[in-house]
Short mmCIF file of C-alpha atoms and ligand atoms in Angstrom, two decimals:
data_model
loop_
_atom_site.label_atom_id
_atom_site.label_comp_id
_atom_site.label_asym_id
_atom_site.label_seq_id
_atom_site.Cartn_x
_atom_site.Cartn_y
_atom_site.Cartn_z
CA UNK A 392 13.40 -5.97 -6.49
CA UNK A 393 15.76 -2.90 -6.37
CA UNK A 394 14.65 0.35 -5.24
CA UNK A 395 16.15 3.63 -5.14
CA UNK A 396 14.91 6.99 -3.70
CA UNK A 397 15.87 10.05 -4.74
CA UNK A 398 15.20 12.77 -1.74
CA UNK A 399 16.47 15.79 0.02
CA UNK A 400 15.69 13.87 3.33
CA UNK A 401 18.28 10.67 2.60
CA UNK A 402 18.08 9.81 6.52
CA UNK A 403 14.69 9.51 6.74
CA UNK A 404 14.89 6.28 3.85
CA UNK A 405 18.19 5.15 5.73
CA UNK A 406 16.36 4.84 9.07
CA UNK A 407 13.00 3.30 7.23
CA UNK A 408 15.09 0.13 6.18
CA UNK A 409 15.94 -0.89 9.70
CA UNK A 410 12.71 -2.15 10.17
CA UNK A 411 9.78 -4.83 9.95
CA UNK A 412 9.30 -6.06 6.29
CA UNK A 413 12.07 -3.32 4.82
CA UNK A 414 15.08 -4.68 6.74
CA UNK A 415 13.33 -8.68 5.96
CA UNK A 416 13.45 -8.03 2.43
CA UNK A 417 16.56 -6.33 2.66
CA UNK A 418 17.84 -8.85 4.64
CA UNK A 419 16.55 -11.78 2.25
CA UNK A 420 18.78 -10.45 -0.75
CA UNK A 421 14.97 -9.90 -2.12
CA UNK A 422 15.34 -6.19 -2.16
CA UNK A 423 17.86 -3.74 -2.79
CA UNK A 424 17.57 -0.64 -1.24
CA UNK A 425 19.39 2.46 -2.23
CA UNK A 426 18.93 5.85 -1.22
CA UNK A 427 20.39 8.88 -3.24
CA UNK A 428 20.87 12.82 -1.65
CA UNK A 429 18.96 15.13 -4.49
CA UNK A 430 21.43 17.83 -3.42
CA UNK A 431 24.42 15.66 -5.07
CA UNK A 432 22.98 16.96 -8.05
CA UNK A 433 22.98 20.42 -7.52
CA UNK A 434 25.20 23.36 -8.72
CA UNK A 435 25.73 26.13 -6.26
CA UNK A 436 27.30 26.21 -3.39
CA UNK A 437 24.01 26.03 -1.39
CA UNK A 438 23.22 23.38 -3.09
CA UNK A 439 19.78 24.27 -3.99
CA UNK A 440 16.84 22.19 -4.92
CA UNK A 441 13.61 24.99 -5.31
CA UNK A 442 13.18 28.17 -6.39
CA UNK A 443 10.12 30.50 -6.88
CA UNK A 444 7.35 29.84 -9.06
CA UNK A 445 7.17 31.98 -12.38
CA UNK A 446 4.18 33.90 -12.85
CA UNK A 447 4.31 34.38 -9.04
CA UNK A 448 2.53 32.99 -6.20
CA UNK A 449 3.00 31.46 -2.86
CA UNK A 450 5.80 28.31 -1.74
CA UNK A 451 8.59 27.35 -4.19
CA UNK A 452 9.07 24.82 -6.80
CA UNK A 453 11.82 22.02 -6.78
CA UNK A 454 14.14 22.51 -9.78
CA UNK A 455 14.16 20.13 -12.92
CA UNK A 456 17.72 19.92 -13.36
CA UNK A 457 18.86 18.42 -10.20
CA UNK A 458 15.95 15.82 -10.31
CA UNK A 459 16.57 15.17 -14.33
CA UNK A 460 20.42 14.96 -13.55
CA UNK A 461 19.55 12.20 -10.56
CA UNK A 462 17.63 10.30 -12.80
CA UNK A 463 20.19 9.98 -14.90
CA UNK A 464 23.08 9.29 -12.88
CA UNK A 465 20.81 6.79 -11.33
CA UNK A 466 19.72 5.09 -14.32
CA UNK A 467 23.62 5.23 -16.37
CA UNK A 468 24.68 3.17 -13.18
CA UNK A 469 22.04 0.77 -12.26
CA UNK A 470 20.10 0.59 -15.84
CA UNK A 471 16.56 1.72 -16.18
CA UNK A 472 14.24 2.23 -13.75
CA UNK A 473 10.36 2.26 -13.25
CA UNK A 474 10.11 6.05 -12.17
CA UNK A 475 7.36 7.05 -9.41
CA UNK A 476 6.81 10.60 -8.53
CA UNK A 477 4.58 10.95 -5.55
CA UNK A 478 1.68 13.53 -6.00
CA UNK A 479 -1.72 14.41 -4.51
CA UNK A 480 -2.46 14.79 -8.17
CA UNK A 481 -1.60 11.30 -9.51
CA UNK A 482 -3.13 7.53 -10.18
CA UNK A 483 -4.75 6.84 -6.22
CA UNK A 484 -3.09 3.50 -4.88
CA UNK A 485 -4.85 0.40 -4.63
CA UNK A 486 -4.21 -3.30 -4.25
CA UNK A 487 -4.30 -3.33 -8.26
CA UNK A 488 -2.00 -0.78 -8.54
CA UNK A 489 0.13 -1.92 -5.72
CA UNK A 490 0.19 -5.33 -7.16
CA UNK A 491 1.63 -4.02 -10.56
CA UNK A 492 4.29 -2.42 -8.97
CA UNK A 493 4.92 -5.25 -6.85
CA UNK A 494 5.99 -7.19 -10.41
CA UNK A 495 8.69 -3.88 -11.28
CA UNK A 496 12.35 -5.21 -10.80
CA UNK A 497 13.35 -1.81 -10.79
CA UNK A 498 11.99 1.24 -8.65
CA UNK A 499 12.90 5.10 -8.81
CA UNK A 500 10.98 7.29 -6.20
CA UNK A 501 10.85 10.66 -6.42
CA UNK A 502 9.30 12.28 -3.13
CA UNK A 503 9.01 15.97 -3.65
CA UNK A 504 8.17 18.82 -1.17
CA UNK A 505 6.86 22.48 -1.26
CA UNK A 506 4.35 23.06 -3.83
CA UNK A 507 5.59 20.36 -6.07
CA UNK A 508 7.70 20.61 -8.83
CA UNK A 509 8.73 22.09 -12.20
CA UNK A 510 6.23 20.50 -14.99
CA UNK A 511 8.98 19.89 -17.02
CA UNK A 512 10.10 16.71 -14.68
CA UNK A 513 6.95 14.46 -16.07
CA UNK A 514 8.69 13.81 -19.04
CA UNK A 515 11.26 11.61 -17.54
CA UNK A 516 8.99 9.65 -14.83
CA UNK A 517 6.53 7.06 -15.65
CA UNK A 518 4.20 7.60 -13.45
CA UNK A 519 2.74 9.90 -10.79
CA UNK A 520 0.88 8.18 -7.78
CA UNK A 521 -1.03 9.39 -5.26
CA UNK A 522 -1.67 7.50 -1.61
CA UNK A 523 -5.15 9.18 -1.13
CA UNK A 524 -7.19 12.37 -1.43
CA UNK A 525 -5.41 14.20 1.13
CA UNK A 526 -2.23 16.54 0.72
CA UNK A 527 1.15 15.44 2.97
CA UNK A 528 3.58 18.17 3.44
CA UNK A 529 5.98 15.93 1.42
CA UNK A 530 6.59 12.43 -0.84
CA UNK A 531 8.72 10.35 1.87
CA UNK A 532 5.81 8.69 3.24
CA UNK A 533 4.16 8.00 0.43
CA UNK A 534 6.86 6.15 -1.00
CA UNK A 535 7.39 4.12 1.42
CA UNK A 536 3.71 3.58 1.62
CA UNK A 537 3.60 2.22 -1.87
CA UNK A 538 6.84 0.35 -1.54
CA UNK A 539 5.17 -1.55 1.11
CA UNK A 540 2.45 -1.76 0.01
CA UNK A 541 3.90 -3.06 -3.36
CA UNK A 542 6.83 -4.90 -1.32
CA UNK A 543 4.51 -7.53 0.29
CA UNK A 544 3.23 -8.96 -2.68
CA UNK A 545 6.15 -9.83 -3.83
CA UNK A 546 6.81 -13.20 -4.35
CA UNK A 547 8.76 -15.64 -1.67
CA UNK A 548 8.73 -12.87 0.86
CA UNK A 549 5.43 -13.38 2.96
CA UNK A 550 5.64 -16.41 4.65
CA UNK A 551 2.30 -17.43 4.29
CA UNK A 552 1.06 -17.22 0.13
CA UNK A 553 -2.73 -18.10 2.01
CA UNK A 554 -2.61 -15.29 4.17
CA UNK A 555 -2.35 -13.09 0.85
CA UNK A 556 -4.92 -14.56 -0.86
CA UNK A 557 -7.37 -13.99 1.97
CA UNK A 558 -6.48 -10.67 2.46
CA UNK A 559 -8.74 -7.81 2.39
CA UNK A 560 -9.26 -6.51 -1.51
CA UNK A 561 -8.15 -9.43 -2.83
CA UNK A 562 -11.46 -11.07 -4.31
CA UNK A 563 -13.08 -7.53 -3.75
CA UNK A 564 -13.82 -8.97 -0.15
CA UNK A 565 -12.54 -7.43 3.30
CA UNK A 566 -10.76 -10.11 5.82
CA UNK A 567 -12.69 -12.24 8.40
CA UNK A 568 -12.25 -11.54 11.75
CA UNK A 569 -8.97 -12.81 13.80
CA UNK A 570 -8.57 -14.05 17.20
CA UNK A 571 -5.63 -15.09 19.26
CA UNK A 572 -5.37 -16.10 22.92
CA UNK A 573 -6.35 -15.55 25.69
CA UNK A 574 -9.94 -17.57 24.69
CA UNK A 575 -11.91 -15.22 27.31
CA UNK A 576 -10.79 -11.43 27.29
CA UNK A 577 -13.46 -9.72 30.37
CA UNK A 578 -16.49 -12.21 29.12
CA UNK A 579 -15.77 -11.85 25.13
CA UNK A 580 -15.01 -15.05 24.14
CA UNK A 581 -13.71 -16.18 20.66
CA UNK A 582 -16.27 -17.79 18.53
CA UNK A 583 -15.89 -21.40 19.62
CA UNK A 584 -16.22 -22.96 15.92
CA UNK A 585 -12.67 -21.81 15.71
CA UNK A 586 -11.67 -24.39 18.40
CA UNK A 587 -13.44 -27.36 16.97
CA UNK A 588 -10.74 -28.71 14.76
CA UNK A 589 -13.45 -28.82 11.99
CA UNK A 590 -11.60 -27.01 8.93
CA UNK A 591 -15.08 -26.96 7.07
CA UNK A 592 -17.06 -25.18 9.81
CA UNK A 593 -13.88 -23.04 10.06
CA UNK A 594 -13.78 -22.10 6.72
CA UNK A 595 -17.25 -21.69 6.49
CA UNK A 596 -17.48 -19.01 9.13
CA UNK A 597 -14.63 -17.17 7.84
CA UNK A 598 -16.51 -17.04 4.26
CA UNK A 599 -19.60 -16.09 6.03
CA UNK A 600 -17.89 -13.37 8.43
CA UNK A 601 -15.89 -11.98 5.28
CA UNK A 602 -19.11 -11.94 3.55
CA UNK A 603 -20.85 -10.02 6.65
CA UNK A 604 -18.09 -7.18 7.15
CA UNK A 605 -18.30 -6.20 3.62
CA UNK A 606 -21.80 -5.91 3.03
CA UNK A 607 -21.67 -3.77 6.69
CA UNK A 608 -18.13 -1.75 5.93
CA UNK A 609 -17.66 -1.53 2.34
CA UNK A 610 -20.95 -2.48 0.40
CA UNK A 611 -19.25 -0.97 -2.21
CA UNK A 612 -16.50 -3.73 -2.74
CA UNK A 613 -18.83 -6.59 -2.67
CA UNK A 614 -20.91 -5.20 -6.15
CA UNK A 615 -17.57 -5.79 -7.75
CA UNK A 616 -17.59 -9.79 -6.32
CA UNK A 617 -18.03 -12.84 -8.29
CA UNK A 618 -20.19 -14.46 -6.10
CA UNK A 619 -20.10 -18.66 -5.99
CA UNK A 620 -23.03 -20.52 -5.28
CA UNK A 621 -21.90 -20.80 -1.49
CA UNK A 622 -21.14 -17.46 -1.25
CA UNK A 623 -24.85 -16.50 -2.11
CA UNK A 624 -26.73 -18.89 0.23
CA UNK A 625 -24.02 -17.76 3.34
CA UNK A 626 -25.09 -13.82 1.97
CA UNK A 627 -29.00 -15.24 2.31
CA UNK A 628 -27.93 -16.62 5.73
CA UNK A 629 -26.95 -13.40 6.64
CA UNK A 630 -29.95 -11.29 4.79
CA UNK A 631 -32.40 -13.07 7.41
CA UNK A 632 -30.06 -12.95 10.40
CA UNK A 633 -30.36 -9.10 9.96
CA UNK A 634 -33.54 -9.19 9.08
CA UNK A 635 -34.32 -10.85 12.57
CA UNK A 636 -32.63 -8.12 14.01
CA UNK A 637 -35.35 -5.67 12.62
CA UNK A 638 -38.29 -7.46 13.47
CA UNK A 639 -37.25 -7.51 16.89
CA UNK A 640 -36.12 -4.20 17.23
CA UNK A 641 -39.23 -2.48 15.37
C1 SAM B 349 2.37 20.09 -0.23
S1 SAM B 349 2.46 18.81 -1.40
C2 SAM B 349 2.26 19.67 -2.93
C3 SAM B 349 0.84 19.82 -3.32
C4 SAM B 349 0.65 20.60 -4.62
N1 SAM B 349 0.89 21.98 -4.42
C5 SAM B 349 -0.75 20.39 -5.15
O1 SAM B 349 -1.63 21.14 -4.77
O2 SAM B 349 -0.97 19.42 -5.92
C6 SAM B 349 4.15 18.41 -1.39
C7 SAM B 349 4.53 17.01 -1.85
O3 SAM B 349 4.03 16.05 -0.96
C8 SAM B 349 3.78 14.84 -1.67
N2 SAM B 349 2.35 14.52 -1.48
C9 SAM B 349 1.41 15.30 -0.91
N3 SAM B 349 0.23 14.68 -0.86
C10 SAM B 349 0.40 13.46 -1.41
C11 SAM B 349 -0.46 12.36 -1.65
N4 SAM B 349 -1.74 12.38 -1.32
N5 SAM B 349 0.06 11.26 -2.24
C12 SAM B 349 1.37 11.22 -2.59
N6 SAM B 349 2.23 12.26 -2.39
C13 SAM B 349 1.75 13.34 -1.80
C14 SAM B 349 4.12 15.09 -3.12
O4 SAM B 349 5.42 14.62 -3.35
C15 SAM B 349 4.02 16.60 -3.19
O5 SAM B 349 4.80 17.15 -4.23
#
């Protein structure tokens, strides 16, 4: 994957790609990672990159023409590019969406600032994402939000291809629970199944405990699941454990 970003804050992408999955990637020869100053493309002196809105009103707008000009700079050298402009406004991220990003060979971001920018600039992107119904002060984050997001599912870089496909979202499911040593932490113990060698039982309880945290955190996820005929006896399993719990609490 190559990725470029194309930002009045160039040190804040230069420090981002020292670290954790970034630098692995980088590292890897699996992603290219190039970072471009807006203000390059500017034409005064002061090299500018907003101005104020017409029609009046409060914050300023980043200019077209430095943004249009680093697109294409950008895209004459390195060939077309799949062009993300981060906005409150735009498609919300997801696994789905992070997933088709993830399959992109070639990323332009576009974090913007202020109150956003000139209108004119969505005719050259392809697409305006969002990283949740919330506004950020500015599109640096975000990217690199989505580029991890998108980042990790792509192929040969994650160790582990399981790990991914028992993730949380995939399968509309959240993860089951995760232990690690020490086996007693102040009288909570891990569940012992998970010591007793039997991968059945093991998987079982994971299937069961994935099952249990997403009917309790996000009931919504699991009305999107396609169910197997395991899956619905562990969810009946569950149904009477919790009804249990009623009848002896009422
Ligand atoms: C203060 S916001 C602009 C908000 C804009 N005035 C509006 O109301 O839609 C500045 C920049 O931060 C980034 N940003 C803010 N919230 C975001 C979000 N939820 N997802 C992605 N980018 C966001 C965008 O690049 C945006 O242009």
């Amino acid at each position: 994957m190559e990725v470029h970003f194309l930002t009045i804050f160039p040190d804040f992408f230069e420090c981002a790609k020292a670290f954790g999955l970034f630098k692995v990637a980088i590292d890897r020869s699996i992603l290219s990672y190039y970072v471009h100053n807006l203000r390059d493309f500017t034409k005064d002196k002061h090299k500018t990159t907003d101005d104020t809105p017409y029609g009046g009103g409060a914050g300023m707008v980043m200019l077209v023409e430095p943004i249009v000009k680093g697109i294409e700079s950008i895209e004459g050298t390195y060939g077309k590019q799949f062009k993300i402009l981060t906005s409150p406004q735009g498609i919300k991220l997801d696994e789905n969406l992070a997933k088709e990003i993830s399959q992109k060979e070639k990323l332009l971001f576009i974090p913007t600032h202020y109150e956003g920018v000139d209108e004119r600039v969505m005719d050259y992107i392809d697409i305006e994402i969002s990283i949740g119904d919330y506004v950020l002060s500015g599109g640096e984050i975000a990217s690199l939000v989505i580029l991890d997001a998108a980042l990790r599912l792509v192929e040969g870089l994650l160790h582990n291809k399981e790990s991914l496909s028992e993730e949380t979202f995939e399968n509309n499911l959240l993860e089951y629970p995760q232990y690690t040593r020490p086996y007693d932490f102040r009288g909570e113990t891990v569940p012992d199944v998970l010591r007793s060698g039997n991968h059945r039982e093991i998987e079982k309880f994971r299937k069961k405990e994935s099952l249990r945290r997403t009917l309790l955190k996000r009931p919504d996820l699991l009305l999107k699941h396609n169910f197997t005929d395991e899956e619905i006896k562990l969810l009946k399993e569950i149904q009477k454990e919790i009804e249990e719990i009623i009848r002896r609490l009422t």
